[in-house]
Amino acid sequence: MEQFVSYLTIFLIAVFVGIEVINRIPPLLHTPLMSGSNAISGITIIGAILTLHASHSWIIQVLGFIAIVGATINVIGGFVVTHRMLGMFKKKD
Amino acid sequence: MEKAYINLLYLVSSILFIIGLKLLSHPKTAVRGNFTGALGMFLAVVGVFLEYGTIKQSDIILIGSAILVGTAIGAYIALKVEMTGMPQLVALLNGLGGLASFLVGGNSLMEILETGKNTELLSNLQFTISTAATGIIGAVTLTGSLIAFGKLQGLVSEKAVRYFGDQIVKVLFLIGSIYLGYLNVIEPTKIEWYWYVVLVASILGVLLVMPIGGADMPVVIALLNSYSGLAASATGFVLGNNVLIISGSLVGASGILLTQIMCKAMNRSLPNVLFGGWGAAASTAETGDIYAGKTKATSAEEVAMLLDMAQRVVIVPGYGMAVAQAQHAVRELYNQLTDRNIEVEFAIHPVAGRMPGHMNVLLAEADIPYDKMKEMDEINPTFNTVDVVIINGANDVVNPLAKTDPGSPIAGMPILDVDKAKTIIVIKRSLSPGFAGVPNPLFIQENCLMYFQDGKKATQEIVTALKDT
C-alpha cells in the first residue's frame, strides 16, 4: 500500500507537470506534440524488454517479442515522423 | 549495477522527456525538443539493459532482433507517410503502444505463474489491479486506434455507425471488462481471466470508436493518445518502474489536454462526443430546399479578377483541401498573390482536419511560413478588413448556424467569422453538407460565390487565371 501511494504520488505530480508544460504549446505545433508524445508513450519498450526472458516458455517469448516490436515501431516511428514534420516548420523566406 | 544508479538514470531520462516536451512549444526549439525526448528514450533503454544485469546470449539475440524489426518498420512508415496521412499514422502508432502495454501486463503475470518467483505479488493489490488496468486500457487503445485508423484510411465507414441500443451495449461491455478485471484481481493464478479482460476490452474499443463520425476524429485521436500514455503508466505500476509511470502520465496529460482543447473548439463535452450522435442524422433532403437556386456559382476568371483587386486575402483550409492534396497548389496561389503585394493569411480553425494542428502541418509541408497561419481568436476580429476570403474544403467551421440556430447540432461552436469579409469564395465540390450534416446558410449569403470544383483543381485554375490577368 505504501509503495502504491508513492507511485500514485509520482503519477499525479507528473500529470500536473505535463499539463503545465503542454499548456504552453501553441496550436501550430499540436500535431508534432502529439506524434512526439506518442513516441514517448512507447516507453513500454522498457517493460517489454524486462518481461522477455528466453528461459521461460515460448509463449512469453513470442508475446514479449511482439511487445518489443510494437513498442519500437511506436518509438522510432513517432520520433522520426515528428522530426520530419518539424523540418517543415523551419523559418522560411 | 546498483539499483539506485539505474533509477538515477531513469530519473534523468524522465527529466529529458519533460524538457523535450517543453522545447516543443516553439518552432525554433522544437527540433531540439524532439531530439531531447529521443535521447531520454535511449537512456531509458540503456537503463533497462543495466537492470537486466548479465544477459544470456539467446536473450540478446531475441531482444536485439525485435528492436531491429521494430526500428525498420517504424522508420520505414515514418519516412514514407504522406503528410495528409499523418492522423492515420498517429492512430496506428498509438494502437501499437496499447498492444505492447497489455502484452507486458500479461507477460508479467504469466512469468510469476510459470517460474514461481515473486509469488507474493499475486496477493499484492497494487500489482493485480494495475495488471487488470493495463489489460483494459491497453486493449481499448489497440482496437480503438485500429478502428480510428480504418475510418481515416477509408477502410471503415467514416460515418457515425449507430444502432438501436448501442449506448447500452457499450456500457455492458465496459462493466463486463471491469468485472473480468475484478475476477483477475481476486484470482490472479487463473491467467485466463486476464486474457478474457483483454478480449472484452478489445471489443469495447471497437464499440467506442465505431459510432464516432469523421468530424469528431480530432477528439478521438487526442483521447486515444492519452489512453496509450495511461496504458504505459499502468505497466509502470505493474513493474514498479518510475520512468514508465512518469512518461506515461506525461503523455496521458498531453492527450487529455488536447482532447479538452478540441472539445472546447467544438463547444461540446467529452461525454457528448463519446456518447452523443453528431453526424448521425444527416438529412440531405432539407438541404436542397434551403439552397434552392439561391447560390451563385463563379469561375476561375471571376475569382482571379476579384483577387487582383484585393489588398487583403484570407484562405481558410479544411479537410477538403487535405483530401484533394491541394496544399502545394495553395502555396502557388499564395506566391502569385504575395508577388502582387497582396497580404495573404491563413485562418485555421482548431478542429479543421482530422487531428489537432493537422492544417498547420499540411501548410508547412507546402512551405507556407508559419507566421502567416493565424489562429481563430487572432484572425476573427479582423475579417471585416478582408477583401476576399477563400474557403478551400471547409464547411462546418464557417457555418453561421453555429451562432444563430440554438437547435443545430453545431450550436455554440466557435466559428471563423468569414461572413464579415467583403467577398466570400467557397471552393467545394457540391452543396453536400459537412460532417455535422447541416446545411450552411453562408452559401446563400449575398456576398458569397460558390466555386464547384475539387480543391486542388480549383486552386490551380485560379492560379492560371491570375497569371493571365
Coordinates of C-alpha atoms in Angstrom, one line a residue:
Chain A
M1 CA 0.0 0.0 0.0
E2 CA 2.8 2.4 1.0
Q3 CA 4.5 1.6 -2.3
F4 CA 1.3 2.2 -4.2
V5 CA 0.8 5.6 -2.6
S6 CA 4.3 6.7 -3.6
Y7 CA 3.8 5.5 -7.2
L8 CA 0.5 7.3 -7.2
T9 CA 2.2 10.5 -6.0
I10 CA 4.7 10.3 -8.8
F11 CA 1.9 9.7 -11.3
L12 CA -0.1 12.6 -10.2
I13 CA 2.8 15.0 -10.0
A14 CA 3.9 14.0 -13.5
V15 CA 0.3 14.6 -14.7
F16 CA 0.4 18.2 -13.3
V17 CA 3.9 18.8 -14.7
G18 CA 2.6 17.5 -18.1
I19 CA -0.4 19.8 -18.1
E20 CA 1.8 22.8 -17.1
V21 CA 4.3 22.1 -19.8
I22 CA 1.9 21.3 -22.6
N23 CA -0.5 24.1 -21.9
R24 CA 2.1 26.5 -23.4
I25 CA 2.3 24.7 -26.7
P26 CA 0.6 26.7 -29.5
P27 CA -2.0 25.0 -31.8
L28 CA 0.5 25.4 -34.6
L29 CA 2.6 22.6 -33.0
H30 CA -0.2 20.4 -31.8
T31 CA 0.4 17.6 -34.4
P32 CA 4.1 17.4 -33.7
L33 CA 3.3 17.4 -30.0
M34 CA 1.0 14.5 -30.5
S35 CA 3.4 12.4 -32.5
G36 CA 6.3 13.4 -30.2
S37 CA 4.4 12.5 -27.0
N38 CA 3.2 9.4 -28.8
A39 CA 6.8 8.3 -29.3
I40 CA 7.3 8.8 -25.5
S41 CA 4.3 6.5 -24.8
G42 CA 6.5 3.8 -26.5
I43 CA 8.4 3.8 -23.2
T44 CA 6.5 0.5 -22.7
I45 CA 9.5 -0.9 -24.6
I46 CA 11.3 -0.9 -21.2
G47 CA 8.6 -3.1 -19.8
A48 CA 8.6 -5.3 -22.9
I49 CA 12.3 -5.8 -22.6
L50 CA 12.1 -6.6 -18.9
T51 CA 9.5 -9.3 -19.3
L52 CA 11.3 -11.1 -22.1
H53 CA 13.4 -13.9 -20.6
A54 CA 14.5 -16.6 -23.0
S55 CA 14.5 -19.1 -20.2
H56 CA 10.7 -19.1 -20.0
S57 CA 8.0 -20.6 -22.0
W58 CA 7.8 -19.9 -25.7
I59 CA 4.5 -18.1 -25.3
I60 CA 6.1 -15.4 -23.1
Q61 CA 8.9 -15.1 -25.6
V62 CA 6.6 -14.7 -28.5
L63 CA 4.4 -12.2 -26.7
G64 CA 7.5 -10.3 -25.4
F65 CA 8.9 -10.3 -28.9
I66 CA 5.6 -8.8 -30.4
A67 CA 5.5 -6.3 -27.5
I68 CA 9.1 -5.1 -28.2
V69 CA 8.4 -4.8 -31.9
G70 CA 5.2 -2.9 -31.3
A71 CA 6.8 -0.5 -28.8
T72 CA 9.8 0.0 -31.0
I73 CA 7.7 0.9 -34.0
N74 CA 5.8 3.4 -31.7
V75 CA 9.1 4.9 -30.5
I76 CA 11.0 5.1 -33.8
G77 CA 8.0 5.9 -35.9
G78 CA 6.9 8.7 -33.5
F79 CA 10.3 10.4 -33.2
V80 CA 11.1 10.1 -37.0
V81 CA 7.8 11.4 -38.2
T82 CA 7.9 14.3 -35.6
H83 CA 11.4 15.2 -36.9
R84 CA 10.1 15.2 -40.5
M85 CA 7.2 17.4 -39.6
L86 CA 9.3 19.9 -37.6
G87 CA 11.6 20.2 -40.6
M88 CA 8.7 21.8 -42.4
F89 CA 8.1 24.4 -39.7
K90 CA 11.6 25.9 -40.1
K91 CA 11.5 29.6 -40.7
K92 CA 11.3 30.3 -44.4
D93 CA 11.9 33.3 -46.7
Chain B
M1 CA 24.9 -2.3 -11.4
E2 CA 23.4 -1.0 -8.2
K3 CA 19.6 -0.4 -8.5
A4 CA 19.9 3.2 -7.2
Y5 CA 22.2 4.2 -10.1
I6 CA 19.8 2.7 -12.6
N7 CA 16.9 4.5 -11.0
L8 CA 19.0 7.7 -11.2
L9 CA 19.4 7.0 -14.9
Y10 CA 15.7 6.6 -15.3
L11 CA 15.2 9.9 -13.5
V12 CA 17.5 11.6 -16.0
S13 CA 15.5 10.2 -18.9
S14 CA 12.2 11.3 -17.3
I15 CA 13.6 14.8 -17.0
L16 CA 14.7 14.7 -20.6
F17 CA 11.2 13.8 -21.6
I18 CA 9.8 16.8 -19.7
I19 CA 12.4 19.2 -21.2
G20 CA 11.8 17.7 -24.6
L21 CA 8.1 18.5 -24.4
K22 CA 8.8 21.9 -23.1
L23 CA 11.1 22.7 -26.1
L24 CA 8.3 21.6 -28.4
S25 CA 6.5 24.8 -27.5
H26 CA 8.3 26.9 -30.2
P27 CA 9.1 26.1 -33.8
K28 CA 12.6 27.3 -33.2
T29 CA 13.4 24.9 -30.4
A30 CA 11.0 22.1 -31.3
V31 CA 13.6 20.0 -33.3
R32 CA 15.9 20.1 -30.3
G33 CA 13.0 19.1 -28.1
N34 CA 12.3 16.0 -30.2
F35 CA 16.0 15.0 -30.0
T36 CA 15.9 15.5 -26.3
G37 CA 13.0 13.2 -26.0
A38 CA 14.7 10.6 -28.2
L39 CA 17.8 10.9 -26.0
G40 CA 15.7 10.3 -22.9
M41 CA 14.3 7.1 -24.6
F42 CA 17.8 5.9 -25.5
L43 CA 19.0 6.4 -21.9
A44 CA 15.9 4.5 -20.6
V45 CA 16.7 1.6 -22.9
V46 CA 20.3 1.6 -21.7
G47 CA 19.0 1.6 -18.2
V48 CA 16.8 -1.5 -18.7
F49 CA 19.8 -3.4 -20.1
L50 CA 21.8 -2.4 -17.0
E51 CA 18.9 -3.5 -14.8
Y52 CA 18.9 -6.9 -16.6
G53 CA 22.5 -7.5 -15.4
T54 CA 24.1 -10.3 -17.2
I55 CA 22.1 -11.1 -20.3
K56 CA 22.1 -14.5 -21.9
Q57 CA 23.2 -14.6 -25.5
S58 CA 19.9 -16.0 -26.6
D59 CA 18.1 -13.1 -24.9
I60 CA 20.3 -10.6 -26.6
I61 CA 19.6 -12.1 -30.0
L62 CA 15.8 -12.2 -29.3
I63 CA 15.6 -8.6 -27.9
G64 CA 18.0 -7.3 -30.5
S65 CA 16.2 -8.7 -33.4
A66 CA 12.8 -7.5 -32.1
I67 CA 14.3 -3.9 -31.7
L68 CA 15.8 -4.2 -35.2
V69 CA 12.5 -5.3 -36.8
G70 CA 10.6 -2.6 -34.9
T71 CA 13.1 0.1 -35.9
A72 CA 13.0 -0.9 -39.6
I73 CA 9.2 -0.9 -39.7
G74 CA 8.9 2.3 -37.7
A75 CA 11.5 4.2 -39.7
Y76 CA 10.0 2.9 -43.0
I77 CA 6.4 4.0 -42.3
A78 CA 7.5 7.3 -40.8
L79 CA 9.6 8.2 -43.8
K80 CA 7.0 7.0 -46.3
V81 CA 3.8 8.5 -44.9
E82 CA 2.3 11.5 -46.7
M83 CA 1.6 14.5 -44.5
T84 CA -2.1 14.1 -45.3
G85 CA -1.8 10.5 -43.8
M86 CA -0.5 11.8 -40.6
P87 CA -3.6 11.2 -38.5
Q88 CA -3.7 7.6 -39.6
L89 CA -0.1 7.1 -38.7
V90 CA -0.5 8.6 -35.2
A91 CA -3.6 6.4 -34.7
L92 CA -1.7 3.3 -35.7
L93 CA 1.3 4.1 -33.5
N94 CA -1.0 4.8 -30.6
G95 CA -2.5 1.3 -31.1
L96 CA 0.9 -0.4 -31.1
G97 CA 1.7 1.3 -27.8
G98 CA -1.5 -0.1 -26.4
L99 CA -0.7 -3.5 -27.7
A100 CA 2.7 -3.5 -26.2
S101 CA 1.3 -2.4 -22.8
F102 CA -1.3 -5.2 -22.4
L103 CA 1.2 -7.8 -23.6
V104 CA 3.6 -6.6 -20.9
G105 CA 0.9 -6.9 -18.3
G106 CA 0.0 -10.4 -19.4
N107 CA 3.7 -11.5 -19.6
S108 CA 4.4 -10.2 -16.1
L109 CA 1.5 -12.2 -14.7
M110 CA 2.5 -15.4 -16.7
E111 CA 6.1 -15.1 -15.6
I112 CA 5.2 -15.3 -12.0
L113 CA 2.9 -18.2 -12.5
E114 CA 5.5 -20.1 -14.6
T115 CA 8.6 -19.5 -12.6
G116 CA 7.1 -19.4 -9.1
K117 CA 9.2 -16.4 -8.4
N118 CA 7.8 -13.2 -6.7
T119 CA 4.5 -15.0 -6.0
E120 CA 3.9 -12.6 -3.2
L121 CA 3.0 -10.1 -5.9
L122 CA -0.1 -12.1 -6.6
S123 CA -1.6 -11.1 -3.3
N124 CA -0.4 -7.5 -3.8
L125 CA -3.4 -5.4 -4.8
Q126 CA -1.3 -2.8 -6.5
F127 CA 0.2 -5.4 -8.8
T128 CA -3.0 -7.2 -9.6
I129 CA -5.2 -4.1 -10.0
S130 CA -2.7 -2.4 -12.2
T131 CA -2.3 -5.5 -14.3
A132 CA -6.0 -5.6 -14.9
A133 CA -5.9 -1.9 -15.7
T134 CA -3.1 -2.4 -18.2
G135 CA -5.2 -5.1 -19.9
I136 CA -8.3 -2.9 -20.2
I137 CA -6.7 0.4 -21.2
G138 CA -4.1 -1.3 -23.5
A139 CA -6.7 -3.4 -25.3
V140 CA -9.2 -0.4 -25.7
T141 CA -6.3 1.6 -27.1
L142 CA -5.3 -1.0 -29.6
T143 CA -8.7 -1.8 -31.1
G144 CA -10.0 1.8 -30.8
S145 CA -6.9 3.1 -32.6
L146 CA -7.3 0.4 -35.3
I147 CA -10.9 1.5 -35.9
A148 CA -9.8 5.1 -36.0
F149 CA -7.1 4.2 -38.4
G150 CA -9.6 2.3 -40.6
K151 CA -12.0 5.3 -40.5
L152 CA -9.3 7.8 -41.5
Q153 CA -8.0 5.5 -44.2
G154 CA -11.5 4.9 -45.6
L155 CA -11.5 1.2 -44.7
V156 CA -14.2 1.6 -42.2
S157 CA -17.2 3.9 -42.7
E158 CA -16.3 7.4 -41.7
K159 CA -19.9 8.0 -40.7
A160 CA -21.1 7.5 -37.2
V161 CA -22.2 3.9 -37.1
R162 CA -25.1 3.8 -34.7
Y163 CA -27.7 1.2 -34.0
F164 CA -30.6 0.8 -31.6
G165 CA -29.4 0.4 -28.0
D166 CA -25.7 1.0 -28.8
Q167 CA -25.1 3.0 -25.7
I168 CA -26.4 0.2 -23.5
V169 CA -24.2 -2.3 -25.3
K170 CA -21.2 -0.1 -24.7
V171 CA -21.9 0.2 -21.0
L172 CA -22.4 -3.6 -20.8
F173 CA -19.1 -4.2 -22.3
L174 CA -17.4 -1.7 -20.0
I175 CA -19.0 -3.3 -17.0
G176 CA -18.1 -6.7 -18.3
S177 CA -14.4 -5.8 -18.8
I178 CA -14.3 -4.2 -15.3
Y179 CA -15.9 -7.3 -13.8
L180 CA -13.4 -9.6 -15.5
G181 CA -10.7 -7.3 -14.3
Y182 CA -12.1 -7.8 -10.8
L183 CA -12.0 -11.6 -11.2
N184 CA -8.4 -11.3 -12.4
V185 CA -7.6 -9.4 -9.2
I186 CA -9.2 -11.9 -6.8
E187 CA -8.0 -15.0 -8.7
P188 CA -4.7 -13.9 -10.3
T189 CA -3.5 -17.5 -10.6
K190 CA -6.0 -18.1 -13.4
I191 CA -4.4 -16.4 -16.3
E192 CA -7.5 -17.0 -18.5
W193 CA -9.2 -14.1 -16.6
Y194 CA -6.5 -11.7 -17.9
W195 CA -7.0 -12.7 -21.5
Y196 CA -10.8 -12.5 -21.1
V197 CA -10.3 -9.0 -19.9
V198 CA -8.2 -8.2 -22.9
L199 CA -10.8 -9.8 -25.2
V200 CA -13.8 -8.0 -23.8
A201 CA -11.9 -4.7 -23.7
S202 CA -10.8 -5.2 -27.3
I203 CA -14.5 -5.4 -28.3
L204 CA -15.2 -2.3 -26.1
G205 CA -12.5 -0.4 -28.0
V206 CA -14.3 -1.2 -31.3
L207 CA -17.7 -0.3 -29.9
L208 CA -16.4 3.0 -28.5
V209 CA -14.9 4.4 -31.8
M210 CA -17.3 2.9 -34.4
P211 CA -20.2 5.4 -33.5
I212 CA -17.9 8.4 -33.8
G213 CA -18.0 10.3 -37.0
G214 CA -15.3 11.9 -39.1
A215 CA -15.8 15.4 -37.7
D216 CA -15.0 14.2 -34.2
M217 CA -11.8 12.4 -35.2
P218 CA -9.5 15.2 -33.7
V219 CA -11.1 14.4 -30.3
V220 CA -10.8 10.7 -30.7
I221 CA -7.2 10.8 -31.8
A222 CA -6.3 13.0 -28.9
L223 CA -8.2 10.8 -26.5
L224 CA -6.5 7.6 -27.8
N225 CA -3.2 9.4 -27.5
S226 CA -4.0 9.9 -23.8
Y227 CA -5.0 6.3 -23.4
S228 CA -1.8 5.0 -24.8
G229 CA 0.1 7.1 -22.2
L230 CA -2.2 5.8 -19.4
A231 CA -1.6 2.2 -20.6
A232 CA 2.2 2.8 -20.4
S233 CA 1.8 4.3 -17.0
A234 CA -0.2 1.3 -15.8
T235 CA 2.6 -1.0 -16.9
G236 CA 4.8 1.2 -14.7
F237 CA 2.6 0.4 -11.7
V238 CA 2.8 -3.3 -12.7
L239 CA 6.6 -3.4 -12.9
G240 CA 7.2 -0.8 -10.2
N241 CA 9.1 1.4 -12.6
N242 CA 9.1 5.2 -12.2
V243 CA 10.2 6.1 -15.7
L244 CA 7.2 4.3 -17.1
I245 CA 4.9 5.9 -14.7
I246 CA 6.2 9.4 -15.3
S247 CA 6.4 9.3 -19.1
G248 CA 3.1 7.5 -19.4
S249 CA 1.4 10.2 -17.3
L250 CA 3.0 13.0 -19.3
V251 CA 1.5 11.5 -22.5
G252 CA -1.8 10.9 -20.7
A253 CA -1.9 14.6 -19.6
S254 CA -0.9 15.8 -23.0
G255 CA -3.7 13.8 -24.7
I256 CA -6.3 14.8 -22.2
L257 CA -5.4 18.5 -22.6
L258 CA -5.6 18.3 -26.4
T259 CA -8.9 16.4 -26.0
Q260 CA -10.2 19.3 -23.9
I261 CA -9.0 21.9 -26.4
M262 CA -10.7 20.1 -29.3
C263 CA -13.9 19.7 -27.3
K264 CA -13.9 23.4 -26.5
A265 CA -13.3 24.3 -30.1
M266 CA -16.5 22.4 -31.0
N267 CA -18.4 23.6 -27.9
R268 CA -19.1 20.0 -26.9
S269 CA -18.3 18.0 -23.8
L270 CA -16.3 14.8 -23.9
P271 CA -19.3 12.5 -22.9
N272 CA -21.2 14.2 -25.7
V273 CA -18.5 13.2 -28.2
L274 CA -18.3 9.6 -26.9
F275 CA -22.0 9.0 -26.4
G276 CA -23.7 11.7 -28.5
G277 CA -24.7 11.5 -32.0
W278 CA -23.3 14.3 -34.1
G279 CA -23.3 13.3 -37.7
A280 CA -25.9 10.6 -37.0
A281 CA -28.8 12.4 -38.5
A282 CA -27.6 13.9 -41.8
S283 CA -30.8 14.6 -43.7
T284 CA -29.8 15.7 -47.2
A285 CA -33.4 16.2 -48.2
E286 CA -33.9 19.6 -46.5
T287 CA -30.5 20.9 -47.5
G288 CA -31.7 21.1 -51.1
D289 CA -34.7 23.3 -50.1
I290 CA -32.5 25.8 -48.3
Y291 CA -30.2 26.5 -51.2
A292 CA -32.8 26.1 -53.9
G293 CA -31.4 28.3 -56.7
K294 CA -30.2 30.9 -54.3
T295 CA -26.5 30.2 -54.6
K296 CA -24.3 32.0 -57.1
A297 CA -21.7 30.0 -59.0
T298 CA -18.4 31.5 -60.0
S299 CA -15.5 30.8 -62.3
A300 CA -11.7 30.9 -62.0
E301 CA -11.6 34.0 -64.1
E302 CA -14.0 35.9 -61.9
V303 CA -12.1 34.8 -58.8
A304 CA -8.9 35.9 -60.3
M305 CA -10.3 39.4 -61.1
L306 CA -11.6 39.7 -57.5
L307 CA -8.2 38.7 -56.1
D308 CA -6.4 41.0 -58.4
M309 CA -8.2 44.0 -56.9
A310 CA -7.9 42.8 -53.4
Q311 CA -5.5 44.1 -50.8
R312 CA -6.0 41.5 -48.1
V313 CA -6.9 37.9 -48.7
V314 CA -7.5 35.2 -46.2
I315 CA -7.5 31.5 -47.1
V316 CA -9.5 29.0 -44.9
P317 CA -8.2 25.5 -45.3
G318 CA -10.3 22.5 -44.4
Y319 CA -10.3 18.7 -44.8
G320 CA -11.4 19.1 -48.4
M321 CA -8.1 20.7 -49.1
A322 CA -6.2 17.9 -47.5
V323 CA -8.2 15.2 -49.3
A324 CA -7.5 17.0 -52.7
Q325 CA -3.8 17.3 -51.7
A326 CA -4.2 20.9 -52.7
Q327 CA -1.7 22.4 -50.3
H328 CA 1.0 22.8 -53.0
A329 CA -1.5 24.5 -55.3
V330 CA -2.4 26.7 -52.4
R331 CA 1.2 27.7 -52.0
E332 CA 1.4 28.5 -55.7
L333 CA -1.7 30.8 -55.2
Y334 CA 0.0 32.3 -52.1
N335 CA 3.1 33.1 -54.2
Q336 CA 1.1 34.7 -57.0
L337 CA -0.8 36.9 -54.6
T338 CA 2.2 38.0 -52.5
D339 CA 4.0 38.8 -55.7
R340 CA 1.3 41.4 -56.3
N341 CA 1.8 42.8 -52.8
I342 CA -1.5 41.4 -51.6
E343 CA -1.4 40.4 -48.0
V344 CA -2.3 36.8 -47.6
E345 CA -3.0 35.0 -44.4
F346 CA -4.4 31.6 -43.4
A347 CA -7.2 31.2 -40.9
I348 CA -7.0 28.0 -39.1
H349 CA -9.9 26.6 -37.0
P350 CA -8.7 24.3 -34.2
V351 CA -10.7 21.3 -35.4
A352 CA -10.1 21.7 -39.1
G353 CA -8.7 18.4 -40.4
R354 CA -8.5 15.1 -38.7
M355 CA -6.2 15.8 -35.8
P356 CA -5.2 18.8 -33.7
G357 CA -3.0 21.1 -35.7
H358 CA -3.4 19.0 -38.9
M359 CA -3.8 22.0 -41.2
N360 CA -0.6 23.6 -39.9
V361 CA 1.4 20.6 -40.9
L362 CA -0.1 20.5 -44.4
L363 CA 0.6 24.1 -45.0
A364 CA 4.0 23.9 -43.5
E365 CA 4.7 21.0 -45.9
A366 CA 3.9 23.3 -48.7
D367 CA 6.4 25.9 -47.4
I368 CA 3.8 28.4 -46.1
P369 CA 5.6 30.5 -43.5
Y370 CA 4.2 29.6 -40.1
D371 CA 3.7 33.3 -39.1
K372 CA 1.1 33.5 -41.8
M373 CA -1.0 30.8 -40.1
K374 CA -3.4 32.6 -37.8
E375 CA -5.5 31.0 -35.0
M376 CA -9.2 31.6 -34.9
D377 CA -9.1 34.0 -32.0
E378 CA -6.4 36.1 -33.6
I379 CA -8.0 36.5 -37.0
N380 CA -11.7 36.6 -36.2
P381 CA -11.7 40.3 -35.2
T382 CA -10.0 41.3 -38.5
F383 CA -12.4 39.7 -41.0
N384 CA -14.1 43.0 -41.7
T385 CA -10.9 44.3 -43.3
V386 CA -10.6 41.2 -45.6
D387 CA -11.4 41.8 -49.3
V388 CA -11.6 38.2 -50.3
V389 CA -11.8 35.1 -48.2
I390 CA -11.2 31.7 -50.0
I391 CA -12.7 28.7 -48.2
N392 CA -11.0 25.6 -49.5
G393 CA -12.8 22.5 -48.5
A394 CA -14.0 23.7 -45.1
N395 CA -17.7 23.7 -44.2
D396 CA -18.8 23.3 -40.6
V397 CA -16.1 25.6 -39.2
V398 CA -17.5 28.5 -41.1
N399 CA -21.2 27.8 -40.7
P400 CA -23.0 30.8 -39.2
L401 CA -25.8 28.4 -37.9
A402 CA -23.5 27.7 -35.0
K403 CA -24.3 31.2 -33.8
T404 CA -27.9 31.7 -35.0
D405 CA -29.6 28.3 -34.6
P406 CA -29.6 27.0 -31.0
G407 CA -31.2 23.8 -32.2
S408 CA -28.4 23.0 -34.6
P409 CA -26.0 20.2 -33.8
I410 CA -23.2 22.7 -34.1
A411 CA -24.9 25.3 -31.9
G412 CA -22.4 27.3 -29.9
M413 CA -19.4 26.0 -31.7
P414 CA -16.9 28.9 -32.2
I415 CA -16.6 29.5 -35.9
L416 CA -14.4 31.6 -38.3
D417 CA -16.3 34.8 -38.9
V418 CA -15.8 34.7 -42.7
D419 CA -19.2 36.2 -43.3
K420 CA -17.8 39.6 -42.4
A421 CA -15.4 39.7 -45.3
K422 CA -16.3 41.7 -48.4
T423 CA -16.4 38.7 -50.7
I424 CA -16.5 35.0 -49.9
I425 CA -15.4 32.3 -52.3
V426 CA -16.3 28.8 -51.4
I427 CA -14.4 26.0 -53.2
K428 CA -16.4 22.9 -52.7
R429 CA -17.3 20.0 -55.0
S430 CA -21.0 20.1 -54.3
L431 CA -23.6 21.5 -51.9
S432 CA -23.4 18.4 -49.8
P433 CA -23.4 19.1 -46.0
G434 CA -20.2 18.8 -44.0
F435 CA -19.7 16.2 -41.3
A436 CA -22.1 17.8 -39.0
G437 CA -24.8 17.1 -41.6
V438 CA -26.3 20.5 -41.6
P439 CA -26.7 23.0 -44.4
N440 CA -24.7 26.1 -44.5
P441 CA -26.6 29.4 -44.9
L442 CA -23.3 31.1 -45.7
F443 CA -23.6 29.7 -49.2
I444 CA -26.7 31.8 -50.0
Q445 CA -25.4 35.0 -48.4
E446 CA -25.3 38.0 -50.8
N447 CA -21.5 38.3 -51.0
C448 CA -20.8 34.5 -51.3
L449 CA -19.8 32.9 -54.5
M450 CA -19.6 29.1 -55.0
Y451 CA -16.8 27.6 -57.0
F452 CA -17.9 24.0 -57.5
Q453 CA -14.7 22.1 -58.1
D454 CA -12.1 19.9 -56.5
G455 CA -9.9 21.9 -54.1
K456 CA -6.7 21.3 -56.0
K457 CA -8.1 21.8 -59.5
A458 CA -9.9 25.0 -58.5
T459 CA -6.8 26.5 -56.9
Q460 CA -4.7 25.6 -60.0
E461 CA -7.3 27.2 -62.3
I462 CA -7.4 30.3 -60.2
V463 CA -3.6 30.5 -60.4
T464 CA -3.6 30.1 -64.2
A465 CA -6.3 32.7 -64.5
L466 CA -4.3 35.1 -62.3
K467 CA -1.3 34.7 -64.5
D468 CA -3.4 35.8 -67.4
T469 CA -4.7 38.9 -65.9

